[in-house]
Coordinates of C-alpha atoms (C1' of nucleotides) in Angstrom, one line a residue:
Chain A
X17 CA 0.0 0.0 0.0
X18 CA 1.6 3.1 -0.9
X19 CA 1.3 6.0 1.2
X20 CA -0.1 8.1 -1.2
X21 CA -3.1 5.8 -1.2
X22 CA -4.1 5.9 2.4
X23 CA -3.0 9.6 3.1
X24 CA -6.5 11.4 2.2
X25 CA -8.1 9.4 5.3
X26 CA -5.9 10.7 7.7
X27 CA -7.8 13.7 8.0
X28 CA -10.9 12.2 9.0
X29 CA -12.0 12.1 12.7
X30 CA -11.8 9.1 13.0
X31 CA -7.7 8.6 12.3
X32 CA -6.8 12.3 12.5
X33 CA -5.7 12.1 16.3
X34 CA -3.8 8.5 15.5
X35 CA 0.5 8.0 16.3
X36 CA 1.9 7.9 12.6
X37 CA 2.7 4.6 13.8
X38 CA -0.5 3.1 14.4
X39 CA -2.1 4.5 10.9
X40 CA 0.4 2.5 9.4
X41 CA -0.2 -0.5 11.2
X42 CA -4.0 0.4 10.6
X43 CA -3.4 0.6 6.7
X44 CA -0.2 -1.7 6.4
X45 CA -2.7 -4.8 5.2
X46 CA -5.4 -2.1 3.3
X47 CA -6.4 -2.6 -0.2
X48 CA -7.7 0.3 -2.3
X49 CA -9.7 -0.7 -4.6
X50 CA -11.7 0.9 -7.8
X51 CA -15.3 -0.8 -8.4
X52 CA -17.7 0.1 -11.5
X53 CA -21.2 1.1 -10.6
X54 CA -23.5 -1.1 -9.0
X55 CA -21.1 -3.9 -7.1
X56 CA -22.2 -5.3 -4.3
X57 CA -19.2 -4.7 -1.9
X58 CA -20.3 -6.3 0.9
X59 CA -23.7 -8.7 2.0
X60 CA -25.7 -8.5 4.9
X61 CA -25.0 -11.4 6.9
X62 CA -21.0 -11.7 5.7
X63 CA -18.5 -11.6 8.1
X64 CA -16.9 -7.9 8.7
X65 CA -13.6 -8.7 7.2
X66 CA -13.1 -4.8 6.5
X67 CA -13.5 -1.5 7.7
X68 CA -14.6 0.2 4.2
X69 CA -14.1 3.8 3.4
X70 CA -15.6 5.3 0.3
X71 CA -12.5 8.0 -1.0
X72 CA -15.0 8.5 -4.5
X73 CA -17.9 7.9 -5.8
X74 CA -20.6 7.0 -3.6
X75 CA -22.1 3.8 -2.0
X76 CA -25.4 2.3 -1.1
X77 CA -26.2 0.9 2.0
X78 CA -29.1 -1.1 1.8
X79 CA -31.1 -4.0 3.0
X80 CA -33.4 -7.0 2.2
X81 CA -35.9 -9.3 3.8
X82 CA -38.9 -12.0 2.5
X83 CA -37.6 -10.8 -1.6
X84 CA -38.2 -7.3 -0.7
X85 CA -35.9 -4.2 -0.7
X86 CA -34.9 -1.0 1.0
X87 CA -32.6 1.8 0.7
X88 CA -30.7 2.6 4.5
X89 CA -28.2 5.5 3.4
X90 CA -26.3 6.7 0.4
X91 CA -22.9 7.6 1.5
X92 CA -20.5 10.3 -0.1
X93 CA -16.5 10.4 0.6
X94 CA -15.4 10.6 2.6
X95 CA -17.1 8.4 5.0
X96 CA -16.5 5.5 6.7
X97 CA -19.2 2.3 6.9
X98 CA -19.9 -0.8 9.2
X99 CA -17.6 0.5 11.8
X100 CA -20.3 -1.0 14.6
X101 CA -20.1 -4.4 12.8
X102 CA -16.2 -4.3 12.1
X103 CA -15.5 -3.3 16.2
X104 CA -18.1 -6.1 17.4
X105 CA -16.5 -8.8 15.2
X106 CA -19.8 -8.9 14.0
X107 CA -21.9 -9.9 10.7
X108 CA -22.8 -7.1 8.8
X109 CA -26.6 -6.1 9.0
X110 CA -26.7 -4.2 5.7
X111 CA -25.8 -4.6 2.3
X112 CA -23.6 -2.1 0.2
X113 CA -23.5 -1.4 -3.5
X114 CA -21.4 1.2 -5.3
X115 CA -24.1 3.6 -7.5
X116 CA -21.3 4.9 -9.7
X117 CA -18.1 4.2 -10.3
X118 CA -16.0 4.4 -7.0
X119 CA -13.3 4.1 -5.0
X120 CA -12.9 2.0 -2.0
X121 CA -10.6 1.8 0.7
X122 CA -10.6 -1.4 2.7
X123 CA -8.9 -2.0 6.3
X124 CA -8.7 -5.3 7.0
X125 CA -11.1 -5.4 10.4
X126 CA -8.3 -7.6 12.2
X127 CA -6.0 -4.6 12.3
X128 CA -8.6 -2.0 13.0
X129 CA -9.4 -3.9 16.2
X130 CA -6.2 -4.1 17.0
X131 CA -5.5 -0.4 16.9
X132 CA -8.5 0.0 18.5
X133 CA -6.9 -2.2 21.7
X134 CA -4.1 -0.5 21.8
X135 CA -5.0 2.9 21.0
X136 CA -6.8 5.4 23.3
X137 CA -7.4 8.0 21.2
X138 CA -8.4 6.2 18.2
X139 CA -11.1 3.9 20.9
X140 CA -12.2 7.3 21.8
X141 CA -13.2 8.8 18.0
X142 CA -14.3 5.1 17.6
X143 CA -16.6 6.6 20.4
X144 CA -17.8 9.8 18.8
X145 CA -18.4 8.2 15.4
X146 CA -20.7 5.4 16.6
X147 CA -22.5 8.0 18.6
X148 CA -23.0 9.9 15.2
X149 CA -23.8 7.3 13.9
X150 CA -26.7 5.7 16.6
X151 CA -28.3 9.0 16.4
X152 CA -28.2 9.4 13.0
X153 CA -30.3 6.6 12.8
X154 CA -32.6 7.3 15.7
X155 CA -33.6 10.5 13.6
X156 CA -34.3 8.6 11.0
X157 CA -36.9 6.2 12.9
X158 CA -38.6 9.3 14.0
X159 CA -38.9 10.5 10.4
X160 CA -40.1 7.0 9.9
X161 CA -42.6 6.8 12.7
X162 CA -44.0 10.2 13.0
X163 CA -44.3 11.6 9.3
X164 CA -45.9 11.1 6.5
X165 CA -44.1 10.2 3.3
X166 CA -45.4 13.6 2.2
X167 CA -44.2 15.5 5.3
X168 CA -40.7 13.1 5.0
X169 CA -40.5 14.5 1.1
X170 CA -40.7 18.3 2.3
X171 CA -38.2 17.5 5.4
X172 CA -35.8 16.0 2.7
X173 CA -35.8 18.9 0.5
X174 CA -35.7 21.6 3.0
X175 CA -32.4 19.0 4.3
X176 CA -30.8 19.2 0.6
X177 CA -31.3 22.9 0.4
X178 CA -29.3 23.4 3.8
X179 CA -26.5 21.1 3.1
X180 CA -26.6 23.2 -0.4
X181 CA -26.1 26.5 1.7
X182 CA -29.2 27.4 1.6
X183 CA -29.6 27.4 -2.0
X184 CA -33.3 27.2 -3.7
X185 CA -31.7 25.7 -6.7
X186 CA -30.0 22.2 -6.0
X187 CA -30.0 19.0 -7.9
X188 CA -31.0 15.4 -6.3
X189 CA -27.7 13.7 -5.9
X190 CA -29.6 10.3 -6.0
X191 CA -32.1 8.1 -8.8
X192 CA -35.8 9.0 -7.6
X193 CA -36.3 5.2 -7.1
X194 CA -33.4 4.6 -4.5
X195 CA -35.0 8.3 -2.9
X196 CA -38.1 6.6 -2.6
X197 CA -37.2 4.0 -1.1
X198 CA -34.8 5.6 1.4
X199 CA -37.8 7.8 2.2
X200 CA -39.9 4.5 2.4
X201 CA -41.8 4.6 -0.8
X202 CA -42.6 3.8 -4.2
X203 CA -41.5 5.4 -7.1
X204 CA -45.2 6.1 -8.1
X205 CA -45.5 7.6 -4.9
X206 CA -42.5 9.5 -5.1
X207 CA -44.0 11.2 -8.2
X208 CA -47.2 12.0 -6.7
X209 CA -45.5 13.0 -4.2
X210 CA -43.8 15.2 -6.2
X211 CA -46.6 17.2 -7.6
X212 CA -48.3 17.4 -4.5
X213 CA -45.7 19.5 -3.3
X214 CA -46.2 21.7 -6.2
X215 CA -48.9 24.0 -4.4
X216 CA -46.1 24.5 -1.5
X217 CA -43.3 26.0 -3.9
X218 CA -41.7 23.1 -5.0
X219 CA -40.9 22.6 -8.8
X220 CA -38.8 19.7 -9.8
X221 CA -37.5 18.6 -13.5
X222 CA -35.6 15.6 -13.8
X223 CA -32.8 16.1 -11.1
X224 CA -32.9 19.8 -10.8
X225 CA -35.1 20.7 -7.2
X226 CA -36.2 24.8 -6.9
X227 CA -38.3 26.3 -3.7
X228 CA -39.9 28.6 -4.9
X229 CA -41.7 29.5 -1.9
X230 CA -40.2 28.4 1.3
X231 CA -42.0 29.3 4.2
X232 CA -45.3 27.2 2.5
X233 CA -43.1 24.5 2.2
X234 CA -41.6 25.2 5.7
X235 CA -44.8 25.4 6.8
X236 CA -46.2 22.1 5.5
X237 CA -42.6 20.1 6.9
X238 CA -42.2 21.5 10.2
X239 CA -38.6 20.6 10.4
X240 CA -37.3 20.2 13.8
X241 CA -33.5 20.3 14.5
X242 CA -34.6 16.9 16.5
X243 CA -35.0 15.0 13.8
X244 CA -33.7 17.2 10.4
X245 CA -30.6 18.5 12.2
X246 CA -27.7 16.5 10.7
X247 CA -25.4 17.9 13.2
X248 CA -26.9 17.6 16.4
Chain B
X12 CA -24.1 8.3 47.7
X13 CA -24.2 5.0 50.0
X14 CA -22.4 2.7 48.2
X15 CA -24.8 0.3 48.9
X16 CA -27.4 2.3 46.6
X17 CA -25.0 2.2 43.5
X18 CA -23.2 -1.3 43.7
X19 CA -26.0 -2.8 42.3
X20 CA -24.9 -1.2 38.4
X21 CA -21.4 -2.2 39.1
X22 CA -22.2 -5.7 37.1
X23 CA -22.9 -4.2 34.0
X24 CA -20.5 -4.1 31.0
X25 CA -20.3 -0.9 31.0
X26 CA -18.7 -0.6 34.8
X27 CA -17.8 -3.9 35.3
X28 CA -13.9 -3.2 34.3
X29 CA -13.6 0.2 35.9
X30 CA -11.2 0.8 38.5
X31 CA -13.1 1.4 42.2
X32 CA -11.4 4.9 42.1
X33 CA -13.0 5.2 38.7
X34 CA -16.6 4.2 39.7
X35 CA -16.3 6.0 43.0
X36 CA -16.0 9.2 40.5
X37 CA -18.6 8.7 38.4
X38 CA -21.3 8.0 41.8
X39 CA -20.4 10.7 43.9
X40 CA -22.4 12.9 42.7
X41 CA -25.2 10.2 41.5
X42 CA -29.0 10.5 42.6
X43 CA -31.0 7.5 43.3
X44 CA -34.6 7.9 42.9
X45 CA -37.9 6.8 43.3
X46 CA -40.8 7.6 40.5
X47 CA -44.3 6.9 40.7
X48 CA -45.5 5.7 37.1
X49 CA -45.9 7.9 34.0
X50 CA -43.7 10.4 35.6
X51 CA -41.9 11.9 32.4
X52 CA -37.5 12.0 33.4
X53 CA -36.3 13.6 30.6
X54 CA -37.9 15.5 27.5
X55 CA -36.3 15.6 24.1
X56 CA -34.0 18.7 23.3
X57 CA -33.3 19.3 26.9
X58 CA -29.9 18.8 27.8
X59 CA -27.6 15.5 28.4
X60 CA -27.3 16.1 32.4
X61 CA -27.3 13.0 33.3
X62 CA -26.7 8.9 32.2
X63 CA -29.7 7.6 33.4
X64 CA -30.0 3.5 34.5
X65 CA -33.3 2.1 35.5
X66 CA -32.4 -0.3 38.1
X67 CA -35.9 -1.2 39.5
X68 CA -39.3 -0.7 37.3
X69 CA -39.6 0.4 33.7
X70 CA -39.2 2.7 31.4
X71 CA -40.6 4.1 27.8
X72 CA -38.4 6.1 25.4
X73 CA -40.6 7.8 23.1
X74 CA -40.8 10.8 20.9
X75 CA -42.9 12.9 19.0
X76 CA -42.9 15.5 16.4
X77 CA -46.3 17.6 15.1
X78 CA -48.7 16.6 18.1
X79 CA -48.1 12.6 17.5
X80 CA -46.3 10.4 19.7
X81 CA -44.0 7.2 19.2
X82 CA -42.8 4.1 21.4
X83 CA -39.3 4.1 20.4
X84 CA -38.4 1.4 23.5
X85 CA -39.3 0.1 26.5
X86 CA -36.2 -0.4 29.1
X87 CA -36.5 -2.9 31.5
X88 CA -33.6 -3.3 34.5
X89 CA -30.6 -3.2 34.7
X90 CA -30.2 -0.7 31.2
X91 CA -28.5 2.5 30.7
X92 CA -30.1 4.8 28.5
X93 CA -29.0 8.3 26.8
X94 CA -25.8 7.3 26.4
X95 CA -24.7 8.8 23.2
X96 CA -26.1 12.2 24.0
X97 CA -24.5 11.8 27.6
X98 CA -21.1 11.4 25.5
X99 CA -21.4 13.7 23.3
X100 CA -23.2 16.1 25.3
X101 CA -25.8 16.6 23.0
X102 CA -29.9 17.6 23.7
X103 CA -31.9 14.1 24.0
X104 CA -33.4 13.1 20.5
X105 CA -36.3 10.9 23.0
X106 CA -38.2 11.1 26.2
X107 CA -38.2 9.3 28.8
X108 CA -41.3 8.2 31.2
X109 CA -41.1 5.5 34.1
X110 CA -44.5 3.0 32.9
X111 CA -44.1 1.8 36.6
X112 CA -43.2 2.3 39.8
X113 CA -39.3 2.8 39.1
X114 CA -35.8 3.6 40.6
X115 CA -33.4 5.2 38.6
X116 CA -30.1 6.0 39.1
X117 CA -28.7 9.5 37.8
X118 CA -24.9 10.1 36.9
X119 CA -23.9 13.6 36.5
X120 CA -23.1 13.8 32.3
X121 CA -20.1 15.8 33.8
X122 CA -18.5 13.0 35.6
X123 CA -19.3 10.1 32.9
X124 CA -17.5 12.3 29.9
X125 CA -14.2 13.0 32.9
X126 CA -14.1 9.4 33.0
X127 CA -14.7 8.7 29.9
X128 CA -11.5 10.9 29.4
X129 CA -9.5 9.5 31.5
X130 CA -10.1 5.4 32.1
X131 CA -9.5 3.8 28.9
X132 CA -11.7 0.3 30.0
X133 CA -14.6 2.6 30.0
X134 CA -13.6 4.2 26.9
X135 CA -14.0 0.8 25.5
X136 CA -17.0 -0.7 27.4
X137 CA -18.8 2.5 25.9
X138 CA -17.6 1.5 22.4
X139 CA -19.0 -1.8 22.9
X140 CA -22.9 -0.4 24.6
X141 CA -22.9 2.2 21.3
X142 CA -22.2 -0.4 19.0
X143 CA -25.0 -2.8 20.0
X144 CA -27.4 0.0 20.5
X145 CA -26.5 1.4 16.7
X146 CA -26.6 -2.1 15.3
X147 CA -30.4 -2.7 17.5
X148 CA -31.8 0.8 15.8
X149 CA -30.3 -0.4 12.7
X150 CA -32.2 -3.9 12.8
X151 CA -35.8 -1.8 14.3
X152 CA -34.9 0.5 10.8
X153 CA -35.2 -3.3 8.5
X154 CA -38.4 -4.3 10.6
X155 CA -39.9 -1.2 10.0
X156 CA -39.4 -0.8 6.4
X157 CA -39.3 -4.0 5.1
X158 CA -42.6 -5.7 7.2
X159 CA -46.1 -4.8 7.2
X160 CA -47.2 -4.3 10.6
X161 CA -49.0 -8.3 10.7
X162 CA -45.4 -9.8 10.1
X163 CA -43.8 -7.0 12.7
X164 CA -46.7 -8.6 15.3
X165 CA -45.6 -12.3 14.3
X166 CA -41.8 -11.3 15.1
X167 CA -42.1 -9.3 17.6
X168 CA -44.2 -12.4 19.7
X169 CA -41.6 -14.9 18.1
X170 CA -38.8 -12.7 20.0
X171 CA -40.8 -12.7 22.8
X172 CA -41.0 -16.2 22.9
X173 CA -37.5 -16.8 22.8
X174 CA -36.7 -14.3 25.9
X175 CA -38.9 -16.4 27.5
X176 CA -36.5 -19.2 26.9
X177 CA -38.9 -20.1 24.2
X178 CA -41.9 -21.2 25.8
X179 CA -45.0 -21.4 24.4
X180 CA -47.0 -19.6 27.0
X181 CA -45.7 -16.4 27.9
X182 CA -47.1 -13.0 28.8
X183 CA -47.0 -9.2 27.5
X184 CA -44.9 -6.9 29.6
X185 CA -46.5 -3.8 28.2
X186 CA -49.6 -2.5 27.6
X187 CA -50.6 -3.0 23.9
X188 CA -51.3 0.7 23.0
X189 CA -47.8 0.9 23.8
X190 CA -47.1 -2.0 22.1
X191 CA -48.8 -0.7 18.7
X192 CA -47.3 2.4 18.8
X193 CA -43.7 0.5 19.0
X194 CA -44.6 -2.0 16.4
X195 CA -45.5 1.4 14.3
X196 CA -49.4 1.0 14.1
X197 CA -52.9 2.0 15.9
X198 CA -54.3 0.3 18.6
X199 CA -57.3 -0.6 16.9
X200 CA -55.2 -2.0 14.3
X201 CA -52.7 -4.3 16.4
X202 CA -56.5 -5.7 17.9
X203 CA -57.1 -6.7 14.2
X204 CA -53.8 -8.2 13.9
X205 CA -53.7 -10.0 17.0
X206 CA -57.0 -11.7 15.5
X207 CA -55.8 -12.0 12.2
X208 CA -52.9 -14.3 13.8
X209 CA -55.7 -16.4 15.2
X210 CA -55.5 -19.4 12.0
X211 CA -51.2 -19.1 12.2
X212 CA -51.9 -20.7 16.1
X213 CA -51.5 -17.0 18.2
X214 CA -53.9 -17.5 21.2
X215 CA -54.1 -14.3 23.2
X216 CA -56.3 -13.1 26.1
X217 CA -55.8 -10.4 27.9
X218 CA -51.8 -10.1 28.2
X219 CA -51.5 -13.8 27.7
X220 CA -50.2 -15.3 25.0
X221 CA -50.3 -18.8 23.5
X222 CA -48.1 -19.9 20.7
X223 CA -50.0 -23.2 19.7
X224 CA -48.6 -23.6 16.1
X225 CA -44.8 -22.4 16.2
X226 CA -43.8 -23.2 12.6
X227 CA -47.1 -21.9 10.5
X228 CA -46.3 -18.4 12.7
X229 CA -43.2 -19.2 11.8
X230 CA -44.0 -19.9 8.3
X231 CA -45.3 -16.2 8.1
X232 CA -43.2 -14.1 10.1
X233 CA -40.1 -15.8 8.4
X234 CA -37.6 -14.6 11.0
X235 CA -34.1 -13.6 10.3
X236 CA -31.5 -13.7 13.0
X237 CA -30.4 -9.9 10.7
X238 CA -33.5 -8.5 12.2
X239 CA -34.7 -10.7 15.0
X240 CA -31.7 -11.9 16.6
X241 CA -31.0 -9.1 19.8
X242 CA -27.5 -10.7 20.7
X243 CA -25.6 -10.2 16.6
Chain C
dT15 C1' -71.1 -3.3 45.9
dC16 C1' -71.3 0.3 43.0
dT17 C1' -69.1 3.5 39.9
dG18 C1' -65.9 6.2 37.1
dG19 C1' -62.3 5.9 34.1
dT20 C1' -58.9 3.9 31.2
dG21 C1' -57.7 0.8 27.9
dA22 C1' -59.3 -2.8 24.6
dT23 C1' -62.3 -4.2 21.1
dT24 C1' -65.5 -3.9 17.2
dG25 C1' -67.7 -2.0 13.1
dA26 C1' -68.2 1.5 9.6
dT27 C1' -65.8 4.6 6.9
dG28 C1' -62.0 7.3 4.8
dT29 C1' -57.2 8.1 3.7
dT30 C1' -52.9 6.7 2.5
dT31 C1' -50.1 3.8 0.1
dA32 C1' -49.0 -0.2 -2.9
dT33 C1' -49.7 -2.7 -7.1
dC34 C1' -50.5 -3.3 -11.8
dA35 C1' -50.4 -1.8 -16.5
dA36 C1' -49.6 1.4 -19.9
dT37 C1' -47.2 5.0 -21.8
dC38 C1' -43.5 8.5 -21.8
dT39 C1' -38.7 10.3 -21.6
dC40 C1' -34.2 10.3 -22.4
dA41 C1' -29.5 8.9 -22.6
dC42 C1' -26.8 5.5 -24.9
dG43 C1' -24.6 2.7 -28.4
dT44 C1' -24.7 1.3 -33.1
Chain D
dA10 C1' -30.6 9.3 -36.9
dC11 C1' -32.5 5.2 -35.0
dG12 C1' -33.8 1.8 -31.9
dT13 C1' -33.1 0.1 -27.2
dG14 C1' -33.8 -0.2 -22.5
dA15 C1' -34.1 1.6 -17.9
dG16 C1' -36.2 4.8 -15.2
dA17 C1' -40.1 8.0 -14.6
dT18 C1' -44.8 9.2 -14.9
dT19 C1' -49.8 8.5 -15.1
dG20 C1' -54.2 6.3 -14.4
dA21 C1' -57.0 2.6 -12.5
dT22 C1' -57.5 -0.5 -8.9
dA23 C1' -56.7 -2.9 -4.5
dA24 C1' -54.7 -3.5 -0.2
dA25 C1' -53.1 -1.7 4.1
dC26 C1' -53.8 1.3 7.6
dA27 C1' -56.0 5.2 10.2
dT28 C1' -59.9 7.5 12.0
dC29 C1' -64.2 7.9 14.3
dA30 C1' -67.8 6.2 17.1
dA31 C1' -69.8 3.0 20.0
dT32 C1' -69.5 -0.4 23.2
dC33 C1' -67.1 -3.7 26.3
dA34 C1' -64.1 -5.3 30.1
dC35 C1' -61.8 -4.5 34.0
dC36 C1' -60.1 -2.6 38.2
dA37 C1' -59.2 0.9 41.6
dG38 C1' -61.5 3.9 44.8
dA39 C1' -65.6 5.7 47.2

DNA sequence: TCTGGTGATTGATGTTTATCAATCTCACGT
DNA sequence: ACGTGAGATTGATAAACATCAATCACCAGA
């Protein structure tokens, strides 16, 4: 593994505080590895051989059950995924599929938890990631629970325009059918949806999203940093 | 603090490895109390103050957004709960309400994060608690989206069973609004289901319930140890 | 023992969402 | 330019689920 390879994840949380020497024990054994779209890197129920860390492109996590089918989270680089299942020795609980052409970083999950024994600081980000990471997903079984797919449409958007500083114009970074089913949907629903929103401001062609009106739509979401706020 | 009052948490993974000076820290400044039922402990958005553990009792964790309400879990002794929000001090993202008469133990946020600093055990033991508590939202995220609330009934009574070291015969421990609003539906609809479970051998009166034909249930709830499986 | 109140159940009805089938759109390779 | 095929949209229909209203069952307190 050349250096050069591994260097850009140094400067994520989670290895930024590591000893040079334990980074290279952590990437010593890594592969880096360049996938076309839609490979399924890893299968729910495999073993956790790897730490995975998406450097470009973007991933799928998703899941299965009884021949059906949902979208968990669509991940962007730099971000780690199945940390939980890698530290716990663990099978993985969700699938993960490249959606365009990528690149992967792989650590194998033997050297990860060895780092993780023998390192305080890195056991401590482990620590603040996972606890990113468990609320992440308690926000989203709110969203679930609470709202409608309507109301979880107009929470979404109003979440895009933020991460988009606040722009009215943005584009969907994701195929309407893997949206709906992240938002836990059809596509034909996801379309009606759609135009239902058109009375609150919302106009969307193809990919391109623009708010026309925003306190309607704001209005009709109700966003609450308790659930929409990515940071908190 | 009399000892006496706080020993009884020291068995739990998450102390169990701490150094006596360690523990002594983090239950100086601990409350023990004593709440009647429905008393609400903590309300989402407030701060992390305290890491709360129900030693004696029970306790809800809901939320709610727009005038509705959720179950989100029900905690039964000896649990922690709030722990990532405790770590990162960060507002709660639930409530919590005792359903019973209950005793909970309070640790100062303060004292749990100078620990957390400072013994590396814990640091670890928290790792571990974070990790199953991501990977148990994760698995409620697959239920939620992938069943229809009849095969989230059939599961949920199959795990139920085998808590009960899998007898047949076994009873509720909560009351079944609470229960429908946890499995995601209405009342009035989990009624329906419970009857609609009738001809797949699901006998229930009351808070009893008899499992009389284990495979056809089984045959429809198709459990998968990916969703249904709380120790993976 | 009565009685008030809360939760559970049942039936009737309405809304939401999924399913199925038929286009429609558009990027892509030839 | 011309098909080709995958995704998106639309309409019609069906299933799942929620809501509303009316009991019913049960138990804690007078």
């Amino acid at each position: 593994m050349r250096p050069s390879q591994t260097s850009e994840i140094r400067k994520l949380d989670l290895f930024r505080d590591m000893s040079e020497e334990n980074f290279l024990i952590l990437t010593r054994g890594a592969y880096v590895q360049t996938f076309p779209p839609q490979v399924e890197l890893i299968s729910e129920g495999d073993a956790a051989d790897f730490l995975h860390i998406v450097v470009a492109g973007g991933v799928e996590l998703f899941a299965g059950w009884n021949g059906r089918e949902t979208s968990m989270a669509t991940l962007r680089p730099i971000s780690t995924f199945i940390l939980a299942a890698t530290i716990r020795d663990a099978p993985y609980l969700m699938s993960a599929r490249t959606i365009e052409k990528s690149r992967v970083i792989l650590l194998p999950s033997y050297d990860v938890r060895e780092v993780f024994d023998n390192d305080n600081d890195f056991a401590r980000a482990v620590v603040a990631e996972l606890a990113q990471c468990y609320r992440a997903v308690v926000k989203n079984t709110k969203d679930m629970k609470l709202r409608t797919s309507l109301e979880r449409l107009a929470n979404y958007l109003l979440r895009c325009r933020a991460k988009n500083e606040d722009a009215d114009e943005f584009e969907l970074n994701m195929e309407k059918r893997r949206l709906a089913s992240y938002l836990g949907m059809t596509p034909e629903n996801l379309s009606r949806a759609i135009k239902a929103l058109r009375p609150y401001g919302v106009e969307v062609e193809a990919t391109a999203v623009r708010i026309t009106n925003l306190s309607d739509l704001e209005k009709l979401a109700k966003p609450t940093p308790l659930i929409d706020d990515k940071s908190l």
